[in-house]
């Protein structure tokens, strides 16, 4: 599988009416299910996700910082090593000259901002020491 | 000379699904051999590859340079083999050709989806295609020139096979979106010009559009205008071959699907569910973007039986070529729901009339996959379906549609009409019609005002959707249950497990079945990975005539019911003869 051996999550976000929203979130198993995304949002903000504002996205996030924090939470929930996030504009740049699906994810990885799940990294270090 | 049989892989590349023939993917010297491989008398769908025929600006290749552009030869070969060639001229970007089929010289701006993401599609060989916007005036001008050249070529070569307009798109969140649903910068520039023309009639200090709702309606109007431009161009040039536009939705082509496809995580159950949802819309599903390895088992059966053998013959019923080879007269549509505002923008709070009033939810539960939702009404006395209850939203009724509805009623049709937003003049005309023709009407109140009118076999029920929309779901369900009982809908209710899919088709009767008023075939499918059961209660006017060869399934008949057991991947078909109650 290559790029997704570590179960990387990819997220594409947009800016709509003064807030950020994730419009696509997927990993090696495809699109992430809405239940997990909603539950992570609710846990993160301690409120239910208001779905009427922009019903086709996960959010709202008032800042990029909040978006990044949510992304990290998602990594922890799904025990993924990292999440790569891209704005719509960055996504379009990334895929503009990609013509096969093998290079598609590689290009997203190169153009996106990667947020590492340090907990998983930490576990690996401890595993290496104690095994 | 002995011709080599094509390999399975080659076959799938050239015939990627439902007898679509991608003629440019093989040498023209092999066309006859390849078309012979699929047997005789097939309806072949030939999408025209605009970019392939584009030589340079204003000049086109129809067998002058590349032999693969010889459409006349292709047409001759297909007809010689007893096939029915159906040409598809693109009215939108094509997701199965690089650049969407737009010639390189005029492909400048990429088309984007409503979220601003570039449209990308994945073909069965995992190549990625980017689509170019049809809102570019250069693209339109080039298209106009190409279609004119195509028409002259067809006339010179005496090609009389039908040409349809392919409105290519995808299915997402229960809706069909054509690739003309493009929100690129080019779209916004063109839309701004459209708004400035409209604004000429608005006072200068007034904001226009005045609300988000108005803006969405204008976007819808503008997109429809652009679509009409491309359709009109084809209609004018290709007049003797032209059959009209046809919506084609590709499995695996939505923006959501792209991510499932690049991660190789798309699955047949999802495609199966999407296929059944597509069948309730006025669109033809196509699986040509899905690899053959995914189209196995139940999905393959569904594509063959529902798409190839039922939906395609019903949709591509041409005035030019007559096809009597099909066993089926079409899918069973007990209800036809018209709603002209059926394209919704993401984030919009607008809802279809039939969602607001609860009818769609009721039909999904009680008459699954036995209805169709249409966003236009083209009255044609040859295509009116009197076995279907026609449901209209008042906001869509103009003078012309009103006259057609009355004609339908007088010919024995059954109509449900939501009077919310019905034009007051039309409302008065309907009332006058009832009075002038001494039509029996009954008025009552059941969760909202209802008026019931009968004219022989014809029935019209008017109800106040504005009031009904405010009720809770259970009240709406109660309303529709009661109302539909007055419409003589003959239907066999089915008890089935969560992942079971089924499809009813109307079948032509044979000489042994002339005692029945109607014959229907029920196809049951289990795409899940576990055993499931289906019960069919035998009601008085349904008689089981025969069962087809079961695949991983079996059935037993008890006193008043038929019990079907379907193993994972199982399917069975049952034919029923129907008497009037």
PDB file of N, CA, C and O in Angstrom, chain B residues 517-576:
ATOM      1  N   UNK B 517     -53.675  -9.106 -16.652  1.00  0.00           N
ATOM      2  CA  UNK B 517     -53.684  -7.723 -17.137  1.00  0.00           C
ATOM      3  C   UNK B 517     -52.265  -7.184 -17.259  1.00  0.00           C
ATOM      4  O   UNK B 517     -51.997  -6.285 -18.048  1.00  0.00           O
ATOM      5  N   UNK B 518     -51.422  -7.749 -16.450  1.00  0.00           N
ATOM      6  CA  UNK B 518     -50.055  -7.242 -16.416  1.00  0.00           C
ATOM      7  C   UNK B 518     -49.147  -8.361 -15.936  1.00  0.00           C
ATOM      8  O   UNK B 518     -49.592  -9.241 -15.168  1.00  0.00           O
ATOM      9  N   UNK B 519     -47.907  -8.354 -16.368  1.00  0.00           N
ATOM     10  CA  UNK B 519     -46.930  -9.314 -15.847  1.00  0.00           C
ATOM     11  C   UNK B 519     -45.738  -8.501 -15.316  1.00  0.00           C
ATOM     12  O   UNK B 519     -45.253  -7.599 -16.004  1.00  0.00           O
ATOM     13  N   UNK B 520     -45.312  -8.840 -14.115  1.00  0.00           N
ATOM     14  CA  UNK B 520     -44.161  -8.134 -13.539  1.00  0.00           C
ATOM     15  C   UNK B 520     -43.109  -9.135 -13.095  1.00  0.00           C
ATOM     16  O   UNK B 520     -43.428 -10.232 -12.639  1.00  0.00           O
ATOM     17  N   UNK B 521     -41.867  -8.733 -13.222  1.00  0.00           N
ATOM     18  CA  UNK B 521     -40.753  -9.567 -12.739  1.00  0.00           C
ATOM     19  C   UNK B 521     -40.127  -8.865 -11.533  1.00  0.00           C
ATOM     20  O   UNK B 521     -39.857  -7.661 -11.579  1.00  0.00           O
ATOM     21  N   UNK B 522     -39.915  -9.644 -10.493  1.00  0.00           N
ATOM     22  CA  UNK B 522     -39.254  -9.119  -9.299  1.00  0.00           C
ATOM     23  C   UNK B 522     -37.866  -9.746  -9.209  1.00  0.00           C
ATOM     24  O   UNK B 522     -37.738 -10.966  -9.186  1.00  0.00           O
ATOM     25  N   UNK B 523     -36.833  -8.915  -9.188  1.00  0.00           N
ATOM     26  CA  UNK B 523     -35.467  -9.399  -8.991  1.00  0.00           C
ATOM     27  C   UNK B 523     -35.048  -9.080  -7.560  1.00  0.00           C
ATOM     28  O   UNK B 523     -35.118  -7.935  -7.135  1.00  0.00           O
ATOM     29  N   UNK B 524     -34.621 -10.118  -6.840  1.00  0.00           N
ATOM     30  CA  UNK B 524     -34.158  -9.944  -5.461  1.00  0.00           C
ATOM     31  C   UNK B 524     -32.651 -10.187  -5.424  1.00  0.00           C
ATOM     32  O   UNK B 524     -32.173 -11.156  -6.046  1.00  0.00           O
ATOM     33  N   UNK B 525     -31.929  -9.324  -4.689  1.00  0.00           N
ATOM     34  CA  UNK B 525     -30.479  -9.459  -4.604  1.00  0.00           C
ATOM     35  C   UNK B 525     -30.018  -9.346  -3.151  1.00  0.00           C
ATOM     36  O   UNK B 525     -30.536  -8.521  -2.394  1.00  0.00           O
ATOM     37  N   UNK B 526     -29.024 -10.152  -2.799  1.00  0.00           N
ATOM     38  CA  UNK B 526     -28.400 -10.027  -1.486  1.00  0.00           C
ATOM     39  C   UNK B 526     -26.922  -9.698  -1.662  1.00  0.00           C
ATOM     40  O   UNK B 526     -26.094 -10.591  -1.805  1.00  0.00           O
ATOM     41  N   UNK B 527     -26.547  -8.414  -1.660  1.00  0.00           N
ATOM     42  CA  UNK B 527     -25.137  -8.070  -1.847  1.00  0.00           C
ATOM     43  C   UNK B 527     -24.318  -8.159  -0.556  1.00  0.00           C
ATOM     44  O   UNK B 527     -23.119  -7.942  -0.569  1.00  0.00           O
ATOM     45  N   UNK B 528     -24.987  -8.515   0.538  1.00  0.00           N
ATOM     46  CA  UNK B 528     -24.268  -8.524   1.824  1.00  0.00           C
ATOM     47  C   UNK B 528     -23.470  -9.817   1.981  1.00  0.00           C
ATOM     48  O   UNK B 528     -23.522 -10.709   1.127  1.00  0.00           O
ATOM     49  N   UNK B 529     -22.771  -9.926   3.116  1.00  0.00           N
ATOM     50  CA  UNK B 529     -21.922 -11.102   3.335  1.00  0.00           C
ATOM     51  C   UNK B 529     -22.576 -12.087   4.310  1.00  0.00           C
ATOM     52  O   UNK B 529     -21.903 -12.909   4.913  1.00  0.00           O
ATOM     53  N   UNK B 530     -23.900 -11.958   4.486  1.00  0.00           N
ATOM     54  CA  UNK B 530     -24.563 -12.904   5.379  1.00  0.00           C
ATOM     55  C   UNK B 530     -25.907 -13.319   4.786  1.00  0.00           C
ATOM     56  O   UNK B 530     -26.474 -12.617   3.941  1.00  0.00           O
ATOM     57  N   UNK B 531     -26.424 -14.434   5.263  1.00  0.00           N
ATOM     58  CA  UNK B 531     -27.679 -14.990   4.725  1.00  0.00           C
ATOM     59  C   UNK B 531     -28.847 -14.090   5.113  1.00  0.00           C
ATOM     60  O   UNK B 531     -28.893 -13.560   6.220  1.00  0.00           O
ATOM     61  N   UNK B 532     -29.800 -13.919   4.210  1.00  0.00           N
ATOM     62  CA  UNK B 532     -30.950 -13.069   4.511  1.00  0.00           C
ATOM     63  C   UNK B 532     -32.220 -13.728   3.981  1.00  0.00           C
ATOM     64  O   UNK B 532     -32.174 -14.609   3.122  1.00  0.00           O
ATOM     65  N   UNK B 533     -33.349 -13.257   4.523  1.00  0.00           N
ATOM     66  CA  UNK B 533     -34.651 -13.825   4.154  1.00  0.00           C
ATOM     67  C   UNK B 533     -35.565 -12.733   3.647  1.00  0.00           C
ATOM     68  O   UNK B 533     -35.498 -11.580   4.073  1.00  0.00           O
ATOM     69  N   UNK B 534     -36.466 -13.129   2.769  1.00  0.00           N
ATOM     70  CA  UNK B 534     -37.478 -12.205   2.236  1.00  0.00           C
ATOM     71  C   UNK B 534     -38.817 -12.921   2.291  1.00  0.00           C
ATOM     72  O   UNK B 534     -38.894 -14.116   1.961  1.00  0.00           O
ATOM     73  N   UNK B 535     -39.847 -12.201   2.741  1.00  0.00           N
ATOM     74  CA  UNK B 535     -41.213 -12.781   2.706  1.00  0.00           C
ATOM     75  C   UNK B 535     -42.100 -11.956   1.799  1.00  0.00           C
ATOM     76  O   UNK B 535     -42.109 -10.719   1.873  1.00  0.00           O
ATOM     77  N   UNK B 536     -42.846 -12.640   0.965  1.00  0.00           N
ATOM     78  CA  UNK B 536     -43.820 -11.960   0.102  1.00  0.00           C
ATOM     79  C   UNK B 536     -45.202 -12.521   0.425  1.00  0.00           C
ATOM     80  O   UNK B 536     -45.477 -13.692   0.136  1.00  0.00           O
ATOM     81  N   UNK B 537     -46.074 -11.701   1.022  1.00  0.00           N
ATOM     82  CA  UNK B 537     -47.432 -12.186   1.280  1.00  0.00           C
ATOM     83  C   UNK B 537     -48.192 -12.266  -0.039  1.00  0.00           C
ATOM     84  O   UNK B 537     -48.093 -11.357  -0.862  1.00  0.00           O
ATOM     85  N   UNK B 538     -48.882 -13.355  -0.259  1.00  0.00           N
ATOM     86  CA  UNK B 538     -49.613 -13.485  -1.533  1.00  0.00           C
ATOM     87  C   UNK B 538     -50.970 -12.825  -1.392  1.00  0.00           C
ATOM     88  O   UNK B 538     -51.827 -13.309  -0.664  1.00  0.00           O
ATOM     89  N   UNK B 539     -51.129 -11.697  -2.026  1.00  0.00           N
ATOM     90  CA  UNK B 539     -52.419 -11.011  -1.974  1.00  0.00           C
ATOM     91  C   UNK B 539     -53.210 -11.403  -3.216  1.00  0.00           C
ATOM     92  O   UNK B 539     -52.655 -11.911  -4.195  1.00  0.00           O
ATOM     93  N   UNK B 540     -54.495 -11.160  -3.132  1.00  0.00           N
ATOM     94  CA  UNK B 540     -55.442 -11.744  -4.087  1.00  0.00           C
ATOM     95  C   UNK B 540     -55.088 -11.549  -5.552  1.00  0.00           C
ATOM     96  O   UNK B 540     -55.220 -12.461  -6.348  1.00  0.00           O
ATOM     97  N   UNK B 541     -54.676 -10.379  -5.911  1.00  0.00           N
ATOM     98  CA  UNK B 541     -54.525 -10.130  -7.347  1.00  0.00           C
ATOM     99  C   UNK B 541     -53.110 -10.400  -7.877  1.00  0.00           C
ATOM    100  O   UNK B 541     -52.789 -10.021  -8.987  1.00  0.00           O
ATOM    101  N   UNK B 542     -52.270 -11.074  -7.090  1.00  0.00           N
ATOM    102  CA  UNK B 542     -50.943 -11.461  -7.574  1.00  0.00           C
ATOM    103  C   UNK B 542     -50.866 -12.974  -7.667  1.00  0.00           C
ATOM    104  O   UNK B 542     -51.207 -13.682  -6.712  1.00  0.00           O
ATOM    105  N   UNK B 543     -50.381 -13.477  -8.808  1.00  0.00           N
ATOM    106  CA  UNK B 543     -50.212 -14.915  -8.984  1.00  0.00           C
ATOM    107  C   UNK B 543     -48.768 -15.186  -9.395  1.00  0.00           C
ATOM    108  O   UNK B 543     -48.283 -14.568 -10.358  1.00  0.00           O
ATOM    109  N   UNK B 544     -48.117 -16.087  -8.685  1.00  0.00           N
ATOM    110  CA  UNK B 544     -46.742 -16.435  -9.059  1.00  0.00           C
ATOM    111  C   UNK B 544     -46.788 -17.310 -10.311  1.00  0.00           C
ATOM    112  O   UNK B 544     -47.385 -18.392 -10.303  1.00  0.00           O
ATOM    113  N   UNK B 545     -46.169 -16.832 -11.397  1.00  0.00           N
ATOM    114  CA  UNK B 545     -46.190 -17.589 -12.648  1.00  0.00           C
ATOM    115  C   UNK B 545     -44.990 -18.530 -12.687  1.00  0.00           C
ATOM    116  O   UNK B 545     -45.117 -19.720 -12.967  1.00  0.00           O
ATOM    117  N   UNK B 546     -43.796 -17.965 -12.449  1.00  0.00           N
ATOM    118  CA  UNK B 546     -42.608 -18.824 -12.488  1.00  0.00           C
ATOM    119  C   UNK B 546     -41.461 -18.141 -11.749  1.00  0.00           C
ATOM    120  O   UNK B 546     -41.490 -16.944 -11.471  1.00  0.00           O
ATOM    121  N   UNK B 547     -40.449 -18.960 -11.442  1.00  0.00           N
ATOM    122  CA  UNK B 547     -39.236 -18.432 -10.829  1.00  0.00           C
ATOM    123  C   UNK B 547     -38.082 -18.692 -11.781  1.00  0.00           C
ATOM    124  O   UNK B 547     -38.026 -19.760 -12.409  1.00  0.00           O
ATOM    125  N   UNK B 548     -37.165 -17.753 -11.876  1.00  0.00           N
ATOM    126  CA  UNK B 548     -35.969 -17.946 -12.684  1.00  0.00           C
ATOM    127  C   UNK B 548     -34.990 -18.840 -11.938  1.00  0.00           C
ATOM    128  O   UNK B 548     -35.251 -19.256 -10.808  1.00  0.00           O
ATOM    129  N   UNK B 549     -33.872 -19.161 -12.591  1.00  0.00           N
ATOM    130  CA  UNK B 549     -32.882 -20.031 -11.942  1.00  0.00           C
ATOM    131  C   UNK B 549     -32.288 -19.327 -10.729  1.00  0.00           C
ATOM    132  O   UNK B 549     -31.672 -18.266 -10.893  1.00  0.00           O
ATOM    133  N   UNK B 550     -32.480 -19.871  -9.531  1.00  0.00           N
ATOM    134  CA  UNK B 550     -31.930 -19.164  -8.356  1.00  0.00           C
ATOM    135  C   UNK B 550     -30.409 -19.292  -8.313  1.00  0.00           C
ATOM    136  O   UNK B 550     -29.854 -20.316  -8.703  1.00  0.00           O
ATOM    137  N   UNK B 551     -29.753 -18.222  -7.844  1.00  0.00           N
ATOM    138  CA  UNK B 551     -28.297 -18.260  -7.669  1.00  0.00           C
ATOM    139  C   UNK B 551     -28.056 -18.102  -6.171  1.00  0.00           C
ATOM    140  O   UNK B 551     -28.372 -17.070  -5.596  1.00  0.00           O
ATOM    141  N   UNK B 552     -27.514 -19.125  -5.560  1.00  0.00           N
ATOM    142  CA  UNK B 552     -27.267 -19.131  -4.096  1.00  0.00           C
ATOM    143  C   UNK B 552     -28.522 -18.719  -3.344  1.00  0.00           C
ATOM    144  O   UNK B 552     -28.482 -17.934  -2.397  1.00  0.00           O
ATOM    145  N   UNK B 553     -29.653 -19.229  -3.784  1.00  0.00           N
ATOM    146  CA  UNK B 553     -30.908 -18.862  -3.130  1.00  0.00           C
ATOM    147  C   UNK B 553     -31.921 -19.984  -3.346  1.00  0.00           C
ATOM    148  O   UNK B 553     -31.711 -20.860  -4.173  1.00  0.00           O
ATOM    149  N   UNK B 554     -32.983 -19.914  -2.575  1.00  0.00           N
ATOM    150  CA  UNK B 554     -34.050 -20.885  -2.757  1.00  0.00           C
ATOM    151  C   UNK B 554     -35.342 -20.252  -2.280  1.00  0.00           C
ATOM    152  O   UNK B 554     -35.315 -19.246  -1.562  1.00  0.00           O
ATOM    153  N   UNK B 555     -36.476 -20.841  -2.671  1.00  0.00           N
ATOM    154  CA  UNK B 555     -37.728 -20.288  -2.168  1.00  0.00           C
ATOM    155  C   UNK B 555     -38.722 -21.414  -1.943  1.00  0.00           C
ATOM    156  O   UNK B 555     -38.631 -22.489  -2.549  1.00  0.00           O
ATOM    157  N   UNK B 556     -39.647 -21.142  -1.034  1.00  0.00           N
ATOM    158  CA  UNK B 556     -40.729 -22.093  -0.764  1.00  0.00           C
ATOM    159  C   UNK B 556     -42.031 -21.313  -0.751  1.00  0.00           C
ATOM    160  O   UNK B 556     -42.062 -20.139  -0.397  1.00  0.00           O
ATOM    161  N   UNK B 557     -43.105 -22.016  -1.125  1.00  0.00           N
ATOM    162  CA  UNK B 557     -44.410 -21.348  -1.070  1.00  0.00           C
ATOM    163  C   UNK B 557     -45.220 -21.983   0.049  1.00  0.00           C
ATOM    164  O   UNK B 557     -45.317 -23.209   0.129  1.00  0.00           O
ATOM    165  N   UNK B 558     -45.760 -21.162   0.905  1.00  0.00           N
ATOM    166  CA  UNK B 558     -46.671 -21.643   1.952  1.00  0.00           C
ATOM    167  C   UNK B 558     -48.060 -21.175   1.555  1.00  0.00           C
ATOM    168  O   UNK B 558     -48.238 -20.656   0.459  1.00  0.00           O
ATOM    169  N   UNK B 559     -48.999 -21.301   2.450  1.00  0.00           N
ATOM    170  CA  UNK B 559     -50.403 -21.029   2.100  1.00  0.00           C
ATOM    171  C   UNK B 559     -50.600 -19.618   1.554  1.00  0.00           C
ATOM    172  O   UNK B 559     -51.245 -19.415   0.525  1.00  0.00           O
ATOM    173  N   UNK B 560     -50.107 -18.653   2.290  1.00  0.00           N
ATOM    174  CA  UNK B 560     -50.374 -17.277   1.880  1.00  0.00           C
ATOM    175  C   UNK B 560     -49.115 -16.457   1.676  1.00  0.00           C
ATOM    176  O   UNK B 560     -49.175 -15.237   1.693  1.00  0.00           O
ATOM    177  N   UNK B 561     -47.985 -17.134   1.533  1.00  0.00           N
ATOM    178  CA  UNK B 561     -46.781 -16.343   1.328  1.00  0.00           C
ATOM    179  C   UNK B 561     -45.705 -17.152   0.615  1.00  0.00           C
ATOM    180  O   UNK B 561     -45.755 -18.381   0.539  1.00  0.00           O
ATOM    181  N   UNK B 562     -44.753 -16.400   0.104  1.00  0.00           N
ATOM    182  CA  UNK B 562     -43.563 -17.005  -0.504  1.00  0.00           C
ATOM    183  C   UNK B 562     -42.394 -16.612   0.388  1.00  0.00           C
ATOM    184  O   UNK B 562     -42.251 -15.442   0.754  1.00  0.00           O
ATOM    185  N   UNK B 563     -41.603 -17.611   0.751  1.00  0.00           N
ATOM    186  CA  UNK B 563     -40.416 -17.343   1.573  1.00  0.00           C
ATOM    187  C   UNK B 563     -39.173 -17.587   0.747  1.00  0.00           C
ATOM    188  O   UNK B 563     -39.037 -18.640   0.131  1.00  0.00           O
ATOM    189  N   UNK B 564     -38.287 -16.596   0.757  1.00  0.00           N
ATOM    190  CA  UNK B 564     -37.072 -16.691  -0.045  1.00  0.00           C
ATOM    191  C   UNK B 564     -35.867 -16.635   0.887  1.00  0.00           C
ATOM    192  O   UNK B 564     -35.822 -15.818   1.809  1.00  0.00           O
ATOM    193  N   UNK B 565     -34.927 -17.541   0.645  1.00  0.00           N
ATOM    194  CA  UNK B 565     -33.675 -17.516   1.408  1.00  0.00           C
ATOM    195  C   UNK B 565     -32.563 -17.137   0.432  1.00  0.00           C
ATOM    196  O   UNK B 565     -32.414 -17.769  -0.623  1.00  0.00           O
ATOM    197  N   UNK B 566     -31.801 -16.105   0.788  1.00  0.00           N
ATOM    198  CA  UNK B 566     -30.715 -15.652  -0.088  1.00  0.00           C
ATOM    199  C   UNK B 566     -29.395 -15.748   0.664  1.00  0.00           C
ATOM    200  O   UNK B 566     -29.204 -15.088   1.680  1.00  0.00           O
ATOM    201  N   UNK B 567     -28.510 -16.564   0.152  1.00  0.00           N
ATOM    202  CA  UNK B 567     -27.169 -16.638   0.730  1.00  0.00           C
ATOM    203  C   UNK B 567     -26.381 -15.393   0.308  1.00  0.00           C
ATOM    204  O   UNK B 567     -26.840 -14.646  -0.571  1.00  0.00           O
ATOM    205  N   UNK B 568     -25.205 -15.158   0.911  1.00  0.00           N
ATOM    206  CA  UNK B 568     -24.403 -13.999   0.480  1.00  0.00           C
ATOM    207  C   UNK B 568     -24.151 -14.043  -1.023  1.00  0.00           C
ATOM    208  O   UNK B 568     -23.751 -15.077  -1.558  1.00  0.00           O
ATOM    209  N   UNK B 569     -24.418 -12.943  -1.689  1.00  0.00           N
ATOM    210  CA  UNK B 569     -24.241 -12.885  -3.136  1.00  0.00           C
ATOM    211  C   UNK B 569     -25.371 -13.560  -3.898  1.00  0.00           C
ATOM    212  O   UNK B 569     -25.281 -13.753  -5.110  1.00  0.00           O
ATOM    213  N   UNK B 570     -26.443 -13.914  -3.199  1.00  0.00           N
ATOM    214  CA  UNK B 570     -27.539 -14.647  -3.844  1.00  0.00           C
ATOM    215  C   UNK B 570     -28.513 -13.742  -4.575  1.00  0.00           C
ATOM    216  O   UNK B 570     -28.635 -12.556  -4.286  1.00  0.00           O
ATOM    217  N   UNK B 571     -29.226 -14.335  -5.528  1.00  0.00           N
ATOM    218  CA  UNK B 571     -30.245 -13.577  -6.250  1.00  0.00           C
ATOM    219  C   UNK B 571     -31.275 -14.545  -6.795  1.00  0.00           C
ATOM    220  O   UNK B 571     -31.012 -15.747  -6.948  1.00  0.00           O
ATOM    221  N   UNK B 572     -32.450 -14.021  -7.076  1.00  0.00           N
ATOM    222  CA  UNK B 572     -33.505 -14.833  -7.670  1.00  0.00           C
ATOM    223  C   UNK B 572     -34.477 -13.903  -8.364  1.00  0.00           C
ATOM    224  O   UNK B 572     -34.593 -12.722  -7.988  1.00  0.00           O
ATOM    225  N   UNK B 573     -35.164 -14.380  -9.402  1.00  0.00           N
ATOM    226  CA  UNK B 573     -36.208 -13.559  -9.997  1.00  0.00           C
ATOM    227  C   UNK B 573     -37.519 -14.335 -10.036  1.00  0.00           C
ATOM    228  O   UNK B 573     -37.524 -15.550 -10.245  1.00  0.00           O
ATOM    229  N   UNK B 574     -38.592 -13.624  -9.797  1.00  0.00           N
ATOM    230  CA  UNK B 574     -39.930 -14.230  -9.720  1.00  0.00           C
ATOM    231  C   UNK B 574     -40.870 -13.444 -10.630  1.00  0.00           C
ATOM    232  O   UNK B 574     -40.906 -12.214 -10.575  1.00  0.00           O
ATOM    233  N   UNK B 575     -41.632 -14.162 -11.447  1.00  0.00           N
ATOM    234  CA  UNK B 575     -42.604 -13.512 -12.337  1.00  0.00           C
ATOM    235  C   UNK B 575     -44.004 -13.611 -11.749  1.00  0.00           C
ATOM    236  O   UNK B 575     -44.413 -14.703 -11.332  1.00  0.00           O
ATOM    237  N   UNK B 576     -44.715 -12.507 -11.753  1.00  0.00           N
ATOM    238  CA  UNK B 576     -46.078 -12.481 -11.216  1.00  0.00           C
ATOM    239  C   UNK B 576     -47.059 -12.006 -12.287  1.00  0.00           C
ATOM    240  O   UNK B 576     -46.793 -11.039 -13.005  1.00  0.00           O
TER     241      UNK B 576
END
